[in-house]
CSV table of C-alpha atoms in Angstrom, one decimal:
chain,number,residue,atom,x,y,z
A,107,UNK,CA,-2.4,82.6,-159.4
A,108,UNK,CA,-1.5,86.1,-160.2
A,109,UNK,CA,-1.7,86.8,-163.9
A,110,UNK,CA,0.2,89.2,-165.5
A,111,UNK,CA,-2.2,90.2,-168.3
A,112,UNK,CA,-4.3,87.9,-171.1
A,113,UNK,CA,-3.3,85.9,-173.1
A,114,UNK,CA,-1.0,82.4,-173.7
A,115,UNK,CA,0.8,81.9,-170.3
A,116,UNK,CA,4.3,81.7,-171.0
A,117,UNK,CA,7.2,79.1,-169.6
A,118,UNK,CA,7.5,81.0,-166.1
A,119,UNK,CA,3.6,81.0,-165.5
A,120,UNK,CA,3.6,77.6,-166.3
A,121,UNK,CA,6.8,76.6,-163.9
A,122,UNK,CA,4.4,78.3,-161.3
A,123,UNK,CA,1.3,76.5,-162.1
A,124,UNK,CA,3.5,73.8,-161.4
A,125,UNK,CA,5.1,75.1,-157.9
A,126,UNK,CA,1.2,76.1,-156.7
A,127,UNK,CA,0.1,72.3,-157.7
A,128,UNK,CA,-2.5,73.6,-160.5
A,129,UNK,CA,-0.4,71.2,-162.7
A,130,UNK,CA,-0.2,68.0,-160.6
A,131,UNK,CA,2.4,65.5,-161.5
A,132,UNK,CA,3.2,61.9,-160.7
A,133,UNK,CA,7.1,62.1,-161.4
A,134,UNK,CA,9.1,65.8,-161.3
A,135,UNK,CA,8.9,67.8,-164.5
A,136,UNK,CA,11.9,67.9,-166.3
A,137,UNK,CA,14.4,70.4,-167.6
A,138,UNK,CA,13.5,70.0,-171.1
A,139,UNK,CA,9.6,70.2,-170.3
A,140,UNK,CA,8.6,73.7,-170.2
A,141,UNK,CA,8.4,75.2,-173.6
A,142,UNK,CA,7.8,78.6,-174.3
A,143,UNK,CA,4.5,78.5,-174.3
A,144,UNK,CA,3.4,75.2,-173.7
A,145,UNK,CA,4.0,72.1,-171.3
A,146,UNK,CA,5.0,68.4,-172.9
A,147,UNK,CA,2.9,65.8,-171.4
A,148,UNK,CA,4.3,62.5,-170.7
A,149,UNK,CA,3.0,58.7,-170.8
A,150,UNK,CA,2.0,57.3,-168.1
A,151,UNK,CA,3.1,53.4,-167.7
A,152,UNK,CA,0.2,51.6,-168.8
A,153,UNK,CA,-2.0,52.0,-172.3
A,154,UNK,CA,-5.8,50.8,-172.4
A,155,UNK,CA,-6.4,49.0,-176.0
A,156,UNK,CA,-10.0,50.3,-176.6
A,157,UNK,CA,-13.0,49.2,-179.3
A,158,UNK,CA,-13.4,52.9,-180.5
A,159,UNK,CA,-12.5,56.4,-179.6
A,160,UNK,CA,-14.7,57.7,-177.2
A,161,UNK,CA,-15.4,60.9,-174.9
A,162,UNK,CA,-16.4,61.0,-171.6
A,163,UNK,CA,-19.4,63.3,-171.7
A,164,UNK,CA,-20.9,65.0,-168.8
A,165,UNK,CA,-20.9,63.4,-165.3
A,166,UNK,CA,-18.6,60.6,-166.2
A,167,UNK,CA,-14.7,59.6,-166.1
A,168,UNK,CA,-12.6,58.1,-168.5
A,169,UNK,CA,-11.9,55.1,-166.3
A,170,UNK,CA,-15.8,55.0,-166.4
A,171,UNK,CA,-15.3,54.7,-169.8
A,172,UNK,CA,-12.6,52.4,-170.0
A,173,UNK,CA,-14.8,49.8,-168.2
A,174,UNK,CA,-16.9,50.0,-170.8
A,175,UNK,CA,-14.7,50.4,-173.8
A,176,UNK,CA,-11.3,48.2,-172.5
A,177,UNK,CA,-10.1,45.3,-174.8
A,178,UNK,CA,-6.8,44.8,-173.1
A,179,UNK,CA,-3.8,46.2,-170.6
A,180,UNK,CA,-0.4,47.2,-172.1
A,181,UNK,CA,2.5,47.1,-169.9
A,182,UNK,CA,4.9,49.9,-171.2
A,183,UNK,CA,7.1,50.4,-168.5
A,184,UNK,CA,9.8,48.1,-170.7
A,185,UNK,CA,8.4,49.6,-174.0
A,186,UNK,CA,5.6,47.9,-176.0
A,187,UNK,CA,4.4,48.6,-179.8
A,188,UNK,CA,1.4,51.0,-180.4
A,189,UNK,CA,-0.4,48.9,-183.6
A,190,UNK,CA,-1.5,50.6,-186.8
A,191,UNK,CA,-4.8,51.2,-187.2
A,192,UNK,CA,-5.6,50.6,-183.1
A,193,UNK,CA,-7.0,53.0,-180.5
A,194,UNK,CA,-5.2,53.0,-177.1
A,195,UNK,CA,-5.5,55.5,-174.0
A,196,UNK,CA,-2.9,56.3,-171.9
A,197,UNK,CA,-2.9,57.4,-168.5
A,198,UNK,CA,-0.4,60.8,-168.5
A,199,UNK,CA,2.1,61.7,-165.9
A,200,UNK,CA,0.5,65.5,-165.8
A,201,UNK,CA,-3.0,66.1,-164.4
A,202,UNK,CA,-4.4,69.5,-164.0
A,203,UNK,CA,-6.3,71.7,-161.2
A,204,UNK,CA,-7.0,74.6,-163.2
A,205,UNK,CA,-8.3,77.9,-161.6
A,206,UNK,CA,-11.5,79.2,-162.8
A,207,UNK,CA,-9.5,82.2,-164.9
A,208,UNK,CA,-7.4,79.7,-167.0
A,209,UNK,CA,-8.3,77.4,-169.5
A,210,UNK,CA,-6.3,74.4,-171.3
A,211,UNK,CA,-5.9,73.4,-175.3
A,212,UNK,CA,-3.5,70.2,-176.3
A,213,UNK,CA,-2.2,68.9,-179.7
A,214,UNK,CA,0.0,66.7,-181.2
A,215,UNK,CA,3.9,67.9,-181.1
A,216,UNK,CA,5.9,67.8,-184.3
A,217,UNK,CA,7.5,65.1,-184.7
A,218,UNK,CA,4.2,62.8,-183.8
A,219,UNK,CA,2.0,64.6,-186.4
A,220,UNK,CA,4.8,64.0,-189.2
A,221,UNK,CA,4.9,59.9,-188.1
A,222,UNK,CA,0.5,60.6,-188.8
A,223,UNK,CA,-0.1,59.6,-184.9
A,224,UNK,CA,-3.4,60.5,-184.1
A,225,UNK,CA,-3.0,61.8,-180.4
A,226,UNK,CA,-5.6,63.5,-178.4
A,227,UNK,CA,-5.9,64.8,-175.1
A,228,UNK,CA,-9.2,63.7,-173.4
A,229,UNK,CA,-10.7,64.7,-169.6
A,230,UNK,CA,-12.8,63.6,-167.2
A,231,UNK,CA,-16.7,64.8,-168.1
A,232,UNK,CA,-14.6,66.2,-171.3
A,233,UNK,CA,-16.9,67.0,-174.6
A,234,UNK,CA,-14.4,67.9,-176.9
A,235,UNK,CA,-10.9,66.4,-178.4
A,236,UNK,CA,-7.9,69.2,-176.6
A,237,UNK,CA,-10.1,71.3,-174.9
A,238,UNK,CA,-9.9,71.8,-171.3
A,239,UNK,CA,-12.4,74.0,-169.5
A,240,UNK,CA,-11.0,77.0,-167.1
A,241,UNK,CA,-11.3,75.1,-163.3
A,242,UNK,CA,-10.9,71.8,-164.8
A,243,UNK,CA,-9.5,69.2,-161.8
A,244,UNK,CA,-8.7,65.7,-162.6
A,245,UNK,CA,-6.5,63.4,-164.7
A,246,UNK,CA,-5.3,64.2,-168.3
A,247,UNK,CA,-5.3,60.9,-171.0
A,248,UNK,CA,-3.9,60.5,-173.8
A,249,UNK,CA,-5.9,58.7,-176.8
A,250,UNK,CA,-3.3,57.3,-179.4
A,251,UNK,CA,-4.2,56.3,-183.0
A,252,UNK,CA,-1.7,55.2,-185.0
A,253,UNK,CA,-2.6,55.5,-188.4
A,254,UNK,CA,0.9,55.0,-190.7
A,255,UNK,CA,3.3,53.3,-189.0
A,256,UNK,CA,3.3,51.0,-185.5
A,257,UNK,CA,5.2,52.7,-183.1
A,258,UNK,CA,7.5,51.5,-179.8
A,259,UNK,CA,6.5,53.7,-177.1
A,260,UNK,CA,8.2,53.9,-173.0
A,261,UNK,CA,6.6,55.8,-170.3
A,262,UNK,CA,8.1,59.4,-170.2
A,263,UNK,CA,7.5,59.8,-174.0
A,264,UNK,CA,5.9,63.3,-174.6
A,265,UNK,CA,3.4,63.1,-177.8
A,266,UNK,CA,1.5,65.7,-177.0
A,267,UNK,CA,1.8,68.8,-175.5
A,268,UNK,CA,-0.7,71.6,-173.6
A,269,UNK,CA,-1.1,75.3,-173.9
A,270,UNK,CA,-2.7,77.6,-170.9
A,271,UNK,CA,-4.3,80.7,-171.6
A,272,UNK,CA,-5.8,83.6,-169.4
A,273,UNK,CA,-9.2,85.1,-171.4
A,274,UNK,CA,-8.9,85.4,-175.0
A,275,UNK,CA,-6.3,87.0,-176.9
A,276,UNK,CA,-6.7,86.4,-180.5
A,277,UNK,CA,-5.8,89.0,-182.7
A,278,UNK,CA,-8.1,90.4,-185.1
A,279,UNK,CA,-7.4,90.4,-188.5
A,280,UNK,CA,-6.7,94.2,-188.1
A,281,UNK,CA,-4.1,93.4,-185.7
A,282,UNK,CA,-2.5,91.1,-187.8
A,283,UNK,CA,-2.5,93.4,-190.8
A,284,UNK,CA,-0.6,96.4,-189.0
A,285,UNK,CA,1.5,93.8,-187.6
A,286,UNK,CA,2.5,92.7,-190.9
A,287,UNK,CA,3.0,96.2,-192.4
A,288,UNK,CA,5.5,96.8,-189.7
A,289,UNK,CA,7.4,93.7,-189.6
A,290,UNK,CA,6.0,90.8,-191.7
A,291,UNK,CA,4.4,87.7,-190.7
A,292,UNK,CA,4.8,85.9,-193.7
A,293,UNK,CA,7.0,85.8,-197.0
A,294,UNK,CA,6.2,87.2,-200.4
A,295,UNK,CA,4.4,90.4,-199.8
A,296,UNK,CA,0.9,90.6,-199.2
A,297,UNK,CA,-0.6,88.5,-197.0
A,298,UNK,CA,-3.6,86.4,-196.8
A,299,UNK,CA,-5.5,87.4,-193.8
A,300,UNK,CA,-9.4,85.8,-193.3
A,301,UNK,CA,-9.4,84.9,-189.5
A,302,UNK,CA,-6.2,84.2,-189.2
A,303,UNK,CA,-3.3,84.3,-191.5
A,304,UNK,CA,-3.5,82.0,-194.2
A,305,UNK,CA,-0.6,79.7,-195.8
A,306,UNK,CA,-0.5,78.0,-199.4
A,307,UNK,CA,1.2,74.7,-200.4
A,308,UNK,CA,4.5,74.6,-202.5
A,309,UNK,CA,4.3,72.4,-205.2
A,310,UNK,CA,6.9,74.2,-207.7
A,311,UNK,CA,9.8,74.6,-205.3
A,312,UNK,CA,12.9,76.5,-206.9
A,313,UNK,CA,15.5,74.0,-206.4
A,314,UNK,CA,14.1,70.5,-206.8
A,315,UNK,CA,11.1,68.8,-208.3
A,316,UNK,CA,10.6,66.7,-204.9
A,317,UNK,CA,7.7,68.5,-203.3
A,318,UNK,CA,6.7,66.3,-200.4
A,319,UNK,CA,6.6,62.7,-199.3
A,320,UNK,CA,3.7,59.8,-198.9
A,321,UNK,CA,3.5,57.4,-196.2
A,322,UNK,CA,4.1,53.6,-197.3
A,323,UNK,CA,1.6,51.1,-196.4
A,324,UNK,CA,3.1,48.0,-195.2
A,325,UNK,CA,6.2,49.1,-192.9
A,326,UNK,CA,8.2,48.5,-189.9
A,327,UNK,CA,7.8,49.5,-186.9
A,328,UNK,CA,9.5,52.9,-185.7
A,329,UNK,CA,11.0,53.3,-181.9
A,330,UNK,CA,10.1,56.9,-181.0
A,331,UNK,CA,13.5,57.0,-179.1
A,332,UNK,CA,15.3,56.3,-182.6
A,333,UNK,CA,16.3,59.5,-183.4
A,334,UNK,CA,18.0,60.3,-187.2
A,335,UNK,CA,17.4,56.0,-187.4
A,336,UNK,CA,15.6,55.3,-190.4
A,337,UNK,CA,16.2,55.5,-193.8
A,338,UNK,CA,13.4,57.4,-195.6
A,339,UNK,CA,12.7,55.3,-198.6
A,340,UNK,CA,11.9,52.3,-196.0
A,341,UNK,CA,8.7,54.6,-194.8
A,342,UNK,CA,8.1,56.8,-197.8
A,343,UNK,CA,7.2,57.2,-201.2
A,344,UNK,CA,8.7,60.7,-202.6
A,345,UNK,CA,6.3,62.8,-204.6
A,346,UNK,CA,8.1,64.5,-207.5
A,347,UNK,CA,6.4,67.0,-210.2
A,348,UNK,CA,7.2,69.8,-212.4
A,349,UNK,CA,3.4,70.7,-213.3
A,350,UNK,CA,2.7,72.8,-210.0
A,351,UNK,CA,0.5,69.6,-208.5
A,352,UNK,CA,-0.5,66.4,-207.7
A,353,UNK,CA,-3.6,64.2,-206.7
A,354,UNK,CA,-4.1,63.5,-203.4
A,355,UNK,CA,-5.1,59.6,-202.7
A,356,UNK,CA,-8.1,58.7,-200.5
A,357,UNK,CA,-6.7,57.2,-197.3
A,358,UNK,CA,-2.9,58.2,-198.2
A,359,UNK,CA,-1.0,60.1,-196.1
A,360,UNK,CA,1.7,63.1,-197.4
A,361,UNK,CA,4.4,65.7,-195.8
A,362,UNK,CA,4.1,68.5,-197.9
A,363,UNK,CA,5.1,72.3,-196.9
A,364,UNK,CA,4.1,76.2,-197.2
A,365,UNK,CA,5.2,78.2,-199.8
A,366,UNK,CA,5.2,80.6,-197.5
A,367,UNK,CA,8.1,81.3,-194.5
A,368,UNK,CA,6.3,82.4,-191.9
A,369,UNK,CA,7.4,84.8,-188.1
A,370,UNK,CA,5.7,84.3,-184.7
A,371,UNK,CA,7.3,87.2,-182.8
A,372,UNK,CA,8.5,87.2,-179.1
A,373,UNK,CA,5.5,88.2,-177.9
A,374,UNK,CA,3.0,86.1,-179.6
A,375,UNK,CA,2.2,82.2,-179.8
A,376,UNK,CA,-0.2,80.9,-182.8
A,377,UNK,CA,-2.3,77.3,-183.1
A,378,UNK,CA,-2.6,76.0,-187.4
A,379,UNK,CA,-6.2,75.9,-187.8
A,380,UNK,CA,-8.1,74.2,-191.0
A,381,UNK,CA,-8.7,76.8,-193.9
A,382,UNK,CA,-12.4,75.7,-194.9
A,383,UNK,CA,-14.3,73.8,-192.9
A,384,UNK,CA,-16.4,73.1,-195.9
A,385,UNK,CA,-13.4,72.0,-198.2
A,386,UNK,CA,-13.9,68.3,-197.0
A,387,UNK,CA,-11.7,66.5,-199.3
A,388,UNK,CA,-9.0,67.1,-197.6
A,389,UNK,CA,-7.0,68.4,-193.9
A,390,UNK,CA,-4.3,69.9,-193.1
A,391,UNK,CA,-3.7,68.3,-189.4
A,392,UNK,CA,-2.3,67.3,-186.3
A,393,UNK,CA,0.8,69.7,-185.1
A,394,UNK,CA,-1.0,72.6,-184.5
A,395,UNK,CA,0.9,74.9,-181.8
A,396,UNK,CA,3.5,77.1,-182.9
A,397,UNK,CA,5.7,79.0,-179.9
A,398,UNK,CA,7.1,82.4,-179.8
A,399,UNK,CA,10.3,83.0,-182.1
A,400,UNK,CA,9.2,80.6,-184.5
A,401,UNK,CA,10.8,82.0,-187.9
A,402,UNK,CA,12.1,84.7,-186.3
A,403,UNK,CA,15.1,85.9,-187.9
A,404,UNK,CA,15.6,82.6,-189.3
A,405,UNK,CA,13.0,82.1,-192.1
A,406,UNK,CA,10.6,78.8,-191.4
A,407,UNK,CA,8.0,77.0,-193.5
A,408,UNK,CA,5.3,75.6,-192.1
A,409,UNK,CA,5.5,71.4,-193.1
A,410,UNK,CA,2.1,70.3,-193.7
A,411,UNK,CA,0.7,66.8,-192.5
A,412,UNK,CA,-2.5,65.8,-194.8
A,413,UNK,CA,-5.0,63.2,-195.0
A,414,UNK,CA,-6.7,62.8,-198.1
A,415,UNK,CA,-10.8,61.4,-197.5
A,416,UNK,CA,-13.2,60.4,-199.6
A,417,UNK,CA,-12.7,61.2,-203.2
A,418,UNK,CA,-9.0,61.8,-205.6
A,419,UNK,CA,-8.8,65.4,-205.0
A,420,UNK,CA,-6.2,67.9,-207.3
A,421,UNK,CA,-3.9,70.1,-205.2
A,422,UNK,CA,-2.3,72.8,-206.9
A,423,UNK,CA,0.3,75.0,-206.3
A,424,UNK,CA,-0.5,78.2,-204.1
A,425,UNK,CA,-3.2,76.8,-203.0
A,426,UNK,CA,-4.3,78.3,-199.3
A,427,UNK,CA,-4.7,74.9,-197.4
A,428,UNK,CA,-4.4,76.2,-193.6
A,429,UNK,CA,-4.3,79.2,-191.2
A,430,UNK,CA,-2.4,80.6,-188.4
A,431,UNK,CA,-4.3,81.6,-185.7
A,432,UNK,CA,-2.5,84.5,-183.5
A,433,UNK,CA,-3.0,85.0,-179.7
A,434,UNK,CA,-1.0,87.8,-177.6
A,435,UNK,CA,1.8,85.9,-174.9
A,436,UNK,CA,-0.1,86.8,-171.4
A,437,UNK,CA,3.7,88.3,-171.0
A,438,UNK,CA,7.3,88.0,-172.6
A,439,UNK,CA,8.7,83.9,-172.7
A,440,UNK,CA,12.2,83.3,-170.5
A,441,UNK,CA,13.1,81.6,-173.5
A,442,UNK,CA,12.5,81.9,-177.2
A,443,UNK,CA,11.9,78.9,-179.9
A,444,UNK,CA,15.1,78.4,-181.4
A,445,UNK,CA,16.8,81.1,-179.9
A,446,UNK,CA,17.6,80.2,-176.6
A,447,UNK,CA,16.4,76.5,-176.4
A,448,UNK,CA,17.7,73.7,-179.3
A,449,UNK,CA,14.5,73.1,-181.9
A,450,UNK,CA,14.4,70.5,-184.2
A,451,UNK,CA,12.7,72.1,-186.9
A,452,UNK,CA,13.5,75.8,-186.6
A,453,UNK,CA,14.3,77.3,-189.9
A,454,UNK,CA,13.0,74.5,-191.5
A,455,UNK,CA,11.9,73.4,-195.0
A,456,UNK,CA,10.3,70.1,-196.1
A,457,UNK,CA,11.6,68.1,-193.7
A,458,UNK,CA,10.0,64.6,-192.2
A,459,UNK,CA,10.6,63.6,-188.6
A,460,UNK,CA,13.3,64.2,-186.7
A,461,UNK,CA,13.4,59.7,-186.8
A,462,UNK,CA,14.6,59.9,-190.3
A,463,UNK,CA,17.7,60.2,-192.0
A,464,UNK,CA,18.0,63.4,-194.3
């Protein structure tokens, strides 16, 4: 394919990728598909309850795998529940034929990281979670771990979704500086820039002492069709403090959010990386890919999805928990997040799933 320069391909590369067949489908893309910067991928009609998560590793294919790893076959074609605490795989409508000059990344979309749905994008010969090597041809999976809630899924359900880029195209942290002198990326003044451009959690926020919600452990089960369904207090507990923090339980699940708004201009696309590596108590996770226009004009916070591990661990206020990884649009999006498409959480606060009542 002809490129027009490095970087994230944007929503018109990607309806080409489609038209030259380097994104293969088994039912026509639809309208709503195509993001700015990224592609939804869709169940396929059938999910594989497996013993463990597993990778394919060099030389093999998932459905090598599967033989080895299958418990039982879930029809979904009429819908079928997704169990808590179970690891599925699920063949996906898209499969790829990438040239040798483009390479993939998937992750979770919004509203599946908020429901704390583990959901993974695996290959054929694939070594790594969401990563897809440039020439990659074969099927795409989806591995689906429910860890909060059960979930009702159909085929044509888009969990996750799948960014293309051409070469690298990170900004430095030079870049992202005299970006943010000239128009800035982030709220309050100065800006925390370390590989990326890091974010801090709000526990004192200026209206409220509700600073985020954690996920209940014995609960229904949630149709991912349901939209603005459920009553909150059926799901969650609601955290509430006036002393600037609160202690994160081993195991439990929270929505909390930035203290920070933060911009992705037009011409830019950015992935939420982990702070630390080496602060293990905790991670910030799952919904990783933010599109072009995100914040822009309209001020956004970033809602953070974390998992607490091994020990009680205090989280304080300010805090930087995560980062925001730049990369330069390969060229200009047709359309903008928010702007010219309808987005769920644009100019958004703390805010759970687009399934619950608020």
């Amino acid at each position: 394919m002809t490129m027009t320069g490095q970087g994230v391909l944007p929503d018109h590369a990607i309806h080409k990728m489609i038209d030259q067949g380097e994104i293969t489908l088994t039912q026509p893309v639809t309208d709503d598909q195509v993001q700015p910067a990224s592609l939804d991928l869709r169940l396929g009609t059938v999910a594989y309850r497996v013993r463990a998560s597993f990778l394919s590793g060099h030389g093999a294919s998932v459905a090598d795998r599967l033989a080895e790893f299958e418990m039982h076959r879930v029809d979904l074609s009429e819908g079928a529940v997704l169990e808590k605490g179970c690891v599925y795989v699920v063949p996906l409508m898209e499969g790829l034929a990438l040239p040798q000059g483009v390479q993939a990344v998937a992750n979770a979309k919004s509203s599946t990281g908020r429901l704390d749905l583990l959901t993974r994008t695996i290959t054929d010969g694939g070594t790594e979670f969401d990563r897809i090597a440039p020439g990659y041809s074969g099927p795409l999976y989806a591995e689906i771990c429910p860890r909060s809630f059960s979930v009702l899924v159909r085929p044509g359900m888009r969990l996750n979704q799948i960014r293309f880029r051409a070469g690298q195209a990170v900004l430095s942290d030079e870049e992202l500086h005299a970006r943010h002198a000239k128009h800035p990326l982030v709220s309050g003044g100065a800006a925390v820039i370390d590989e990326g451009l890091g974010f801090s959690v709000d526990l004192r926020p200026a209206a409220s002492d509700l600073v985020g919600y954690r996920a209940k452990p014995h609960t229904g089960v949630i149709d991912l069709n349901n939209i603005a369904g459920y009553d909150p207090a059926d799901f969650w507990e609601e955290i509430r403090t006036t002393e600037g923090r609160i202690i994160l339980d081993p195991g439990a699940f929270y929505i909390l959010v930035s203290r920070e708004a933060v911009t992705i201009p037009p011409d830019c696309a950015a992935e939420m990386s982990p702070y630390l590596a080496m602060v293990g108590e905790f991670r910030v996770h799952y919904a990783g890919f933010f599109d072009p226009g995100f914040g822009h004009g309209v001020p956004a916070r970033g809602v953070l999805e974390v998992r607490c591990h091994e020990a009680p661990f205090v989280l304080e206020h300010g805090q930087v928990v995560g980062r925001l990884v730049y990369e330069q649009m390969a060229s200009a999006p047709d359309r903008l997040y928010g702007t010219d498409i309808a987005s769920n959480y644009q100019g958004q606060g703390l805010k759970l799933s687009k399934h619950f009542k608020m």
